[in-house]
């Protein structure tokens, strides 16, 4: 499973950055206007450019096309030089902008880019500050500035970690470690969109353990749990990294097979059925599964697609269990797959 390692991969972080840019861009505007009209033209133009750049970033985030490198190669050097110019022109009150600038860096870029930006900021701005201010003032500025840098880094790191853990918990089935239902709708909708856009084939496999209630009743719930855990681990190893494996119910699993057409997936499902049949998950007891397979061909939305696959699974159960059912099986060489059954259910 992919763990989030940067806040920049998360929706909530991009939303915060969006609002920070809108707020900062708006608050800088009156200062820019004041200097443009009444005071220093250079500060006015610099403020206006800063404000417009922040609005541009907000616009890119809104259009989902923002990349942190844009800020790193444009806004970092520009604001660094601009704040130094500002401090040089208006003295100590220019340094007040340093604090919000470094905090913004942490929100707008990756942690590494933010550290590098801060380094550049320090290299350019500290000599100006130390030249302008008295030693005690310069020391105060240096210490408070470094504290803001460190606090910002710690704060964002803690949030990233917690967000990552919470996301992981929310989408993971506790017992098997597979994905749970929470991610299902998103994954299927994403697959449908991708198929429409790039003609990538996706196929669904729904697998249900046969007579699982008997295992629980006769061998106990703990043994039932053990079967689920072992089967979950087996499924993870059986499918590719790019395929997503979910536990969607008590003894029901779903696999979203990436870049696989239904006919190929049926072969894979049959191999899976046979492999599970020959596994010794419980001593002296054979465990079998029923499997339904459905390609994306005629399904319009994720619910229809799931329903089509569930219907194939239902046919497999109704047909006697321990078998694979898909609407496309009649296109295959049935002789080589005695476990396969042709479904009469339209997908
Ligand atoms: N051990 C264990 N059992 C579970 C869990 N979740 C659901 N079950 C059990 O799974 C069983 C499912 O039973 P049924 O829906 O009747 O299905 P089945 O016995 O497999 O019969 P068919 O699916 O028709 O072959 C029930 O006994 C549930 O209590 C779980 O997390 N652990």
Tab-separated table of C-alpha atoms and ligand atoms in Angstrom:
chain	number	residue	atom	x	y	z
A	1	UNK	CA	0.000	0.000	0.000
A	2	UNK	CA	1.211	3.462	-0.809
A	3	UNK	CA	1.791	5.508	2.316
A	4	UNK	CA	1.541	9.257	2.034
A	5	UNK	CA	4.986	10.689	2.650
A	6	UNK	CA	4.383	14.290	1.780
A	7	UNK	CA	1.570	16.604	2.617
A	8	UNK	CA	1.707	17.763	-0.982
A	9	UNK	CA	0.053	14.531	-2.001
A	10	UNK	CA	-2.998	15.247	0.092
A	11	UNK	CA	-6.180	17.067	-0.678
A	12	UNK	CA	-6.348	18.709	2.707
A	13	UNK	CA	-2.869	20.166	2.368
A	14	UNK	CA	-3.560	21.571	-1.085
A	15	UNK	CA	-6.769	23.113	0.255
A	16	UNK	CA	-4.844	24.779	3.121
A	17	UNK	CA	-2.214	26.053	0.668
A	18	UNK	CA	-4.986	27.381	-1.602
A	19	UNK	CA	-6.532	29.439	1.217
A	20	UNK	CA	-3.132	30.586	2.531
A	21	UNK	CA	-2.258	31.894	-0.944
A	22	UNK	CA	-5.631	33.651	-1.313
A	23	UNK	CA	-5.289	35.237	2.156
A	24	UNK	CA	-1.636	36.253	1.755
A	25	UNK	CA	-2.224	37.513	-1.810
A	26	UNK	CA	-5.176	39.637	-0.646
A	27	UNK	CA	-3.395	41.062	2.425
A	28	UNK	CA	-0.316	42.037	0.407
A	29	UNK	CA	-2.417	43.980	-2.149
A	30	UNK	CA	-3.210	47.096	-0.006
A	31	UNK	CA	0.508	47.450	0.876
A	32	UNK	CA	1.427	47.132	-2.802
A	33	UNK	CA	-1.205	49.728	-3.728
A	34	UNK	CA	-0.039	52.133	-0.983
A	35	UNK	CA	3.575	51.961	-2.128
A	36	UNK	CA	2.690	52.140	-5.823
A	37	UNK	CA	0.657	55.319	-5.338
A	38	UNK	CA	2.339	57.118	-2.424
A	39	UNK	CA	5.719	55.634	-1.575
A	40	UNK	CA	8.377	53.408	-3.146
A	41	UNK	CA	7.550	52.259	-6.698
A	42	UNK	CA	9.922	49.260	-6.415
A	43	UNK	CA	8.180	47.975	-3.264
A	44	UNK	CA	4.798	48.564	-4.896
A	45	UNK	CA	5.724	46.556	-8.013
A	46	UNK	CA	7.353	43.796	-5.909
A	47	UNK	CA	4.262	43.545	-3.701
A	48	UNK	CA	1.994	43.407	-6.727
A	49	UNK	CA	4.069	40.639	-8.338
A	50	UNK	CA	4.089	38.682	-5.033
A	51	UNK	CA	0.337	39.023	-4.725
A	52	UNK	CA	-0.323	37.988	-8.334
A	53	UNK	CA	2.082	35.027	-8.001
A	54	UNK	CA	0.174	33.822	-4.924
A	55	UNK	CA	-3.144	34.127	-6.773
A	56	UNK	CA	-1.596	32.228	-9.689
A	57	UNK	CA	-0.569	29.386	-7.358
A	58	UNK	CA	-4.122	29.343	-5.914
A	59	UNK	CA	-5.480	29.163	-9.488
A	60	UNK	CA	-3.140	26.267	-10.368
A	61	UNK	CA	-4.203	24.404	-7.220
A	62	UNK	CA	-7.850	25.017	-8.155
A	63	UNK	CA	-7.204	23.583	-11.631
A	64	UNK	CA	-5.312	20.657	-10.064
A	65	UNK	CA	-2.167	21.503	-12.034
A	66	UNK	CA	0.029	22.959	-9.254
A	67	UNK	CA	3.562	21.627	-8.855
A	68	UNK	CA	5.757	22.656	-5.917
A	69	UNK	CA	8.699	23.186	-8.267
A	70	UNK	CA	6.920	26.287	-9.703
A	71	UNK	CA	7.184	27.942	-6.300
A	72	UNK	CA	10.727	26.713	-5.804
A	73	UNK	CA	12.090	28.138	-9.044
A	74	UNK	CA	10.067	31.351	-9.147
A	75	UNK	CA	8.518	32.475	-5.856
A	76	UNK	CA	11.464	31.481	-3.633
A	77	UNK	CA	14.156	33.560	-5.390
A	78	UNK	CA	11.731	36.412	-6.054
A	79	UNK	CA	10.444	36.742	-2.460
A	80	UNK	CA	13.966	36.280	-1.081
A	81	UNK	CA	15.307	39.213	-3.067
A	82	UNK	CA	12.134	41.263	-2.554
A	83	UNK	CA	12.172	40.925	1.261
A	84	UNK	CA	15.889	41.881	1.304
A	85	UNK	CA	15.074	44.945	-0.840
A	86	UNK	CA	12.145	45.786	1.449
A	87	UNK	CA	14.244	45.524	4.621
A	88	UNK	CA	16.966	47.602	3.041
A	89	UNK	CA	14.416	50.292	2.159
A	90	UNK	CA	12.167	50.449	5.224
A	91	UNK	CA	14.344	48.954	7.959
A	92	UNK	CA	13.185	46.709	10.799
A	93	UNK	CA	9.506	46.633	9.770
A	94	UNK	CA	10.613	44.965	6.523
A	95	UNK	CA	11.830	41.969	8.544
A	96	UNK	CA	8.267	41.323	9.793
A	97	UNK	CA	7.500	39.787	6.377
A	98	UNK	CA	10.230	37.173	6.858
A	99	UNK	CA	8.140	35.109	9.289
A	100	UNK	CA	5.067	34.668	7.109
A	101	UNK	CA	7.288	34.057	4.080
A	102	UNK	CA	9.094	31.061	5.601
A	103	UNK	CA	5.833	29.611	6.922
A	104	UNK	CA	4.366	29.862	3.417
A	105	UNK	CA	7.418	28.060	2.020
A	106	UNK	CA	6.633	25.017	4.171
A	107	UNK	CA	3.051	24.938	2.957
A	108	UNK	CA	3.764	25.576	-0.702
A	109	UNK	CA	6.643	23.147	-1.223
A	110	UNK	CA	8.039	19.799	-0.146
A	111	UNK	CA	10.018	19.857	3.107
A	112	UNK	CA	13.330	19.572	1.262
A	113	UNK	CA	12.456	22.434	-1.098
A	114	UNK	CA	11.312	24.505	1.904
A	115	UNK	CA	14.628	23.934	3.723
A	116	UNK	CA	16.601	24.891	0.605
A	117	UNK	CA	14.422	27.969	0.142
A	118	UNK	CA	15.015	28.941	3.776
A	119	UNK	CA	18.744	28.497	3.315
A	120	UNK	CA	18.707	30.842	0.329
A	121	UNK	CA	16.505	33.255	2.298
A	122	UNK	CA	18.968	33.256	5.202
A	123	UNK	CA	22.026	33.671	2.935
A	124	UNK	CA	20.506	36.697	1.212
A	125	UNK	CA	18.568	38.330	4.071
A	126	UNK	CA	20.762	37.847	7.151
A	127	UNK	CA	23.652	40.023	5.889
A	128	UNK	CA	21.127	42.813	5.122
A	129	UNK	CA	19.507	42.491	8.569
A	130	UNK	CA	22.828	42.348	10.439
A	131	UNK	CA	24.085	45.367	8.560
A	132	UNK	CA	20.929	47.413	9.272
A	133	UNK	CA	19.985	46.467	12.836
A	134	UNK	CA	21.795	46.855	16.113
A	135	UNK	CA	23.475	43.664	17.316
A	136	UNK	CA	20.836	42.895	19.992
A	137	UNK	CA	17.999	43.434	17.503
A	138	UNK	CA	19.768	41.320	14.885
A	139	UNK	CA	20.265	38.507	17.422
A	140	UNK	CA	16.564	38.659	18.386
A	141	UNK	CA	15.591	38.521	14.720
A	142	UNK	CA	17.936	35.592	14.009
A	143	UNK	CA	16.693	33.503	16.946
A	144	UNK	CA	12.978	34.150	16.335
A	145	UNK	CA	13.388	33.550	12.602
A	146	UNK	CA	15.145	30.201	13.147
A	147	UNK	CA	12.487	29.200	15.686
A	148	UNK	CA	9.727	29.861	13.159
A	149	UNK	CA	11.620	27.731	10.581
A	150	UNK	CA	12.031	24.832	13.003
A	151	UNK	CA	8.477	25.029	14.418
A	152	UNK	CA	7.010	25.074	10.911
A	153	UNK	CA	9.017	21.994	9.891
A	154	UNK	CA	8.071	20.091	13.071
A	155	UNK	CA	4.418	21.085	12.816
A	156	UNK	CA	4.067	19.968	9.188
A	157	UNK	CA	5.989	16.754	9.813
A	158	UNK	CA	3.661	15.759	12.671
A	159	UNK	CA	0.578	16.521	10.582
A	160	UNK	CA	1.960	14.516	7.633
A	161	UNK	CA	2.601	11.498	9.834
A	162	UNK	CA	-0.783	11.620	11.514
A	163	UNK	CA	-2.602	12.165	8.238
A	164	UNK	CA	-0.761	9.238	6.693
A	165	UNK	CA	-1.626	6.944	9.621
A	166	UNK	CA	-5.267	7.995	9.641
A	167	UNK	CA	-5.589	7.498	5.886
A	168	UNK	CA	-3.973	4.092	6.183
A	169	UNK	CA	-6.360	3.059	8.965
A	170	UNK	CA	-9.400	4.367	7.107
A	171	UNK	CA	-8.758	2.343	3.956
A	172	UNK	CA	-7.321	-0.852	5.471
A	173	UNK	CA	-9.133	-3.935	6.693
A	174	UNK	CA	-7.762	-4.571	10.197
A	175	UNK	CA	-7.816	-8.367	9.988
A	176	UNK	CA	-6.178	-8.979	6.600
A	177	UNK	CA	-4.341	-5.739	5.908
A	178	UNK	CA	-6.052	-5.552	2.499
A	179	UNK	CA	-7.973	-2.510	1.310
A	180	UNK	CA	-11.471	-2.236	2.721
A	181	UNK	CA	-14.672	-0.977	1.103
A	182	UNK	CA	-13.844	2.691	1.775
A	183	UNK	CA	-11.511	2.876	-1.215
A	184	UNK	CA	-13.693	0.757	-3.500
A	185	UNK	CA	-15.962	3.384	-5.040
A	186	UNK	CA	-13.017	5.723	-5.690
A	187	UNK	CA	-10.892	2.979	-7.252
A	188	UNK	CA	-13.671	1.732	-9.540
A	189	UNK	CA	-14.674	5.238	-10.600
A	190	UNK	CA	-11.027	6.057	-11.309
A	191	UNK	CA	-10.686	2.856	-13.396
A	192	UNK	CA	-13.820	3.713	-15.427
A	193	UNK	CA	-12.498	7.228	-16.105
A	194	UNK	CA	-9.103	5.862	-17.104
A	195	UNK	CA	-10.675	3.347	-19.481
A	196	UNK	CA	-12.700	6.094	-21.168
A	197	UNK	CA	-9.634	8.310	-21.450
A	198	UNK	CA	-6.907	5.820	-22.383
A	199	UNK	CA	-8.740	2.583	-23.307
A	200	UNK	CA	-6.895	0.770	-20.496
A	201	UNK	CA	-8.695	-2.485	-19.720
A	202	UNK	CA	-9.773	-3.217	-16.138
A	203	UNK	CA	-11.519	-6.342	-14.902
A	204	UNK	CA	-13.198	-7.134	-11.587
A	205	UNK	CA	-12.890	-10.444	-9.793
A	206	UNK	CA	-15.193	-11.117	-6.851
A	207	UNK	CA	-14.300	-14.166	-4.781
A	208	UNK	CA	-16.280	-15.729	-1.946
A	209	UNK	CA	-15.198	-18.635	0.284
A	210	UNK	CA	-17.563	-21.592	0.014
A	211	UNK	CA	-19.427	-22.709	3.135
A	212	UNK	CA	-17.388	-20.467	5.375
A	213	UNK	CA	-20.069	-20.570	8.049
A	214	UNK	CA	-19.316	-24.292	8.483
A	215	UNK	CA	-15.641	-23.512	9.174
A	216	UNK	CA	-16.647	-21.034	11.857
A	217	UNK	CA	-19.277	-23.326	13.328
A	218	UNK	CA	-17.137	-26.460	13.349
A	219	UNK	CA	-13.637	-25.093	14.017
A	220	UNK	CA	-14.340	-21.827	15.767
A	221	UNK	CA	-14.276	-18.167	14.845
A	222	UNK	CA	-10.523	-17.869	15.475
A	223	UNK	CA	-9.766	-20.548	12.913
A	224	UNK	CA	-12.128	-18.733	10.529
A	225	UNK	CA	-10.135	-15.560	11.120
A	226	UNK	CA	-6.882	-17.411	10.436
A	227	UNK	CA	-8.240	-18.633	7.094
A	228	UNK	CA	-9.169	-15.071	6.156
A	229	UNK	CA	-5.714	-13.775	7.117
A	230	UNK	CA	-3.878	-16.500	5.185
A	231	UNK	CA	-6.099	-16.099	2.162
A	232	UNK	CA	-5.570	-12.335	2.246
A	233	UNK	CA	-1.791	-12.834	2.254
A	234	UNK	CA	-2.083	-15.382	-0.544
A	235	UNK	CA	-4.139	-13.001	-2.695
A	236	UNK	CA	-1.618	-10.204	-2.165
A	237	UNK	CA	1.162	-12.467	-3.434
A	238	UNK	CA	-0.899	-13.928	-6.266
A	239	UNK	CA	-1.781	-10.634	-7.942
A	240	UNK	CA	0.535	-7.921	-9.249
A	241	UNK	CA	1.378	-4.727	-7.335
A	242	UNK	CA	-0.717	-2.776	-9.816
A	243	UNK	CA	-3.851	-4.846	-9.047
A	244	UNK	CA	-5.820	-3.749	-6.006
A	245	UNK	CA	-7.025	-6.417	-3.571
A	246	UNK	CA	-9.939	-5.625	-1.238
A	247	UNK	CA	-11.781	-7.488	1.480
A	248	UNK	CA	-15.294	-6.205	0.867
A	249	UNK	CA	-17.281	-8.362	3.277
A	250	UNK	CA	-16.951	-11.189	5.810
A	251	UNK	CA	-15.515	-13.848	3.461
A	252	UNK	CA	-15.754	-11.899	0.229
A	253	UNK	CA	-12.753	-10.475	-1.610
A	254	UNK	CA	-12.521	-8.265	-4.673
A	255	UNK	CA	-9.629	-7.754	-7.048
A	256	UNK	CA	-9.436	-4.848	-9.471
A	257	UNK	CA	-7.131	-6.166	-12.174
A	258	UNK	CA	-5.252	-3.414	-13.999
A	259	UNK	CA	-4.616	-3.556	-17.730
A	260	UNK	CA	-6.264	-6.978	-18.033
A	261	UNK	CA	-9.124	-7.877	-20.380
A	262	UNK	CA	-11.907	-10.105	-19.083
A	263	UNK	CA	-10.880	-13.179	-21.092
A	264	UNK	CA	-7.322	-13.069	-19.665
A	265	UNK	CA	-8.679	-12.444	-16.203
A	266	UNK	CA	-10.857	-15.550	-16.421
A	267	UNK	CA	-7.717	-17.665	-16.956
A	268	UNK	CA	-6.145	-15.959	-13.956
A	269	UNK	CA	-9.253	-16.501	-11.827
A	270	UNK	CA	-9.326	-20.181	-12.738
A	271	UNK	CA	-5.653	-20.518	-11.775
A	272	UNK	CA	-6.486	-18.768	-8.497
A	273	UNK	CA	-9.406	-21.101	-7.819
A	274	UNK	CA	-7.213	-24.149	-8.434
A	275	UNK	CA	-4.370	-22.791	-6.293
A	276	UNK	CA	-6.681	-22.126	-3.356
A	277	UNK	CA	-8.230	-25.564	-3.723
A	278	UNK	CA	-4.777	-27.121	-3.353
A	279	UNK	CA	-3.644	-24.907	-0.444
A	280	UNK	CA	-3.692	-26.518	2.978
A	281	UNK	CA	-4.999	-23.577	4.955
A	282	UNK	CA	-6.572	-25.928	7.500
A	283	UNK	CA	-5.251	-29.485	8.081
A	284	UNK	CA	-7.416	-32.228	6.531
A	285	UNK	CA	-9.868	-29.784	5.098
A	286	UNK	CA	-10.158	-28.411	1.599
A	287	UNK	CA	-11.143	-24.806	1.184
A	288	UNK	CA	-12.758	-23.770	-2.066
A	289	UNK	CA	-13.911	-20.482	-3.485
A	290	UNK	CA	-16.500	-19.299	-5.998
A	291	UNK	CA	-15.478	-16.533	-8.355
A	292	UNK	CA	-17.311	-14.071	-10.571
A	293	UNK	CA	-15.463	-12.082	-13.234
A	294	UNK	CA	-16.674	-8.974	-15.059
A	295	UNK	CA	-14.875	-6.725	-17.521
A	296	UNK	CA	-15.770	-3.089	-17.832
A	297	UNK	CA	-17.159	-3.359	-21.390
A	298	UNK	CA	-20.805	-2.530	-20.887
A	299	UNK	CA	-20.884	-1.121	-17.353
A	300	UNK	CA	-21.620	2.602	-17.195
A	301	UNK	CA	-20.798	3.268	-13.566
A	302	UNK	CA	-19.120	1.517	-10.637
A	303	UNK	CA	-22.395	0.242	-9.179
A	304	UNK	CA	-23.403	-1.419	-12.463
A	305	UNK	CA	-19.944	-2.930	-12.744
A	306	UNK	CA	-20.081	-4.332	-9.212
A	307	UNK	CA	-23.592	-5.624	-9.836
A	308	UNK	CA	-22.463	-7.380	-13.029
A	309	UNK	CA	-19.639	-9.072	-11.123
A	310	UNK	CA	-21.895	-10.003	-8.198
A	311	UNK	CA	-24.285	-11.633	-10.665
A	312	UNK	CA	-21.477	-13.818	-11.991
A	313	UNK	CA	-20.558	-14.776	-8.429
A	314	UNK	CA	-24.198	-15.580	-7.707
A	315	UNK	CA	-24.217	-17.848	-10.781
A	316	UNK	CA	-21.054	-19.564	-9.536
A	317	UNK	CA	-22.654	-20.243	-6.135
A	318	UNK	CA	-25.931	-21.350	-7.727
A	319	UNK	CA	-24.070	-23.590	-10.159
A	320	UNK	CA	-22.564	-25.656	-7.323
A	321	UNK	CA	-19.659	-23.493	-5.966
A	322	UNK	CA	-15.899	-24.014	-6.473
A	323	UNK	CA	-16.036	-22.471	-9.945
A	324	UNK	CA	-15.369	-19.363	-12.005
A	325	UNK	CA	-18.178	-17.676	-13.897
A	326	UNK	CA	-17.940	-14.867	-16.422
A	327	UNK	CA	-20.134	-13.842	-19.303
A	328	UNK	CA	-17.227	-14.146	-21.712
A	329	UNK	CA	-16.376	-17.746	-20.912
A	330	UNK	CA	-18.104	-18.983	-24.049
A	331	UNK	CA	-15.346	-17.243	-26.012
A	332	UNK	CA	-12.737	-19.420	-24.314
A	333	UNK	CA	-11.621	-22.933	-24.816
A	334	UNK	CA	-13.745	-24.530	-22.142
A	335	UNK	CA	-12.006	-27.879	-22.485
A	336	UNK	CA	-8.886	-26.553	-20.857
A	337	UNK	CA	-10.858	-25.075	-17.965
A	338	UNK	CA	-13.236	-27.719	-16.642
A	339	UNK	CA	-14.011	-25.530	-13.634
A	340	UNK	CA	-15.313	-22.750	-15.848
A	341	UNK	CA	-18.983	-22.289	-16.439
A	342	UNK	CA	-20.729	-20.113	-19.011
A	343	UNK	CA	-23.017	-17.597	-17.435
A	344	UNK	CA	-26.335	-16.799	-19.015
A	345	UNK	CA	-26.430	-13.532	-17.099
A	346	UNK	CA	-25.838	-10.511	-19.300
A	347	UNK	CA	-23.087	-8.254	-18.046
B	1	LIG	N1	-14.192	-15.861	11.428
B	1	LIG	C1	-14.850	-14.868	10.826
B	1	LIG	N2	-16.043	-15.099	10.286
B	1	LIG	C2	-16.705	-14.105	9.672
B	1	LIG	C3	-16.165	-12.815	9.593
B	1	LIG	N3	-17.047	-12.030	8.918
B	1	LIG	C4	-18.098	-12.804	8.599
B	1	LIG	N4	-17.900	-14.076	9.042
B	1	LIG	C5	-18.759	-15.238	8.929
B	1	LIG	O1	-18.828	-15.665	7.580
B	1	LIG	C6	-19.988	-16.485	7.434
B	1	LIG	C7	-20.632	-16.240	6.100
B	1	LIG	O2	-21.662	-17.153	5.975
B	1	LIG	P1	-22.624	-17.222	4.733
B	1	LIG	O3	-22.922	-15.827	4.232
B	1	LIG	O4	-23.792	-18.063	5.098
B	1	LIG	O5	-21.764	-17.870	3.620
B	1	LIG	P2	-21.121	-19.311	3.509
B	1	LIG	O6	-21.322	-20.148	4.731
B	1	LIG	O7	-19.687	-19.110	3.077
B	1	LIG	O8	-21.942	-19.950	2.338
B	1	LIG	P3	-21.780	-19.692	0.784
B	1	LIG	O9	-21.141	-18.331	0.638
B	1	LIG	O10	-23.166	-19.724	0.248
B	1	LIG	O11	-20.929	-20.777	0.248
B	1	LIG	C8	-20.903	-16.153	8.635
B	1	LIG	O12	-20.916	-17.254	9.506
B	1	LIG	C9	-20.203	-14.978	9.305
B	1	LIG	O13	-20.356	-14.981	10.721
B	1	LIG	C10	-14.882	-12.589	10.188
B	1	LIG	O14	-14.321	-11.482	10.159
B	1	LIG	N5	-14.269	-13.638	10.784
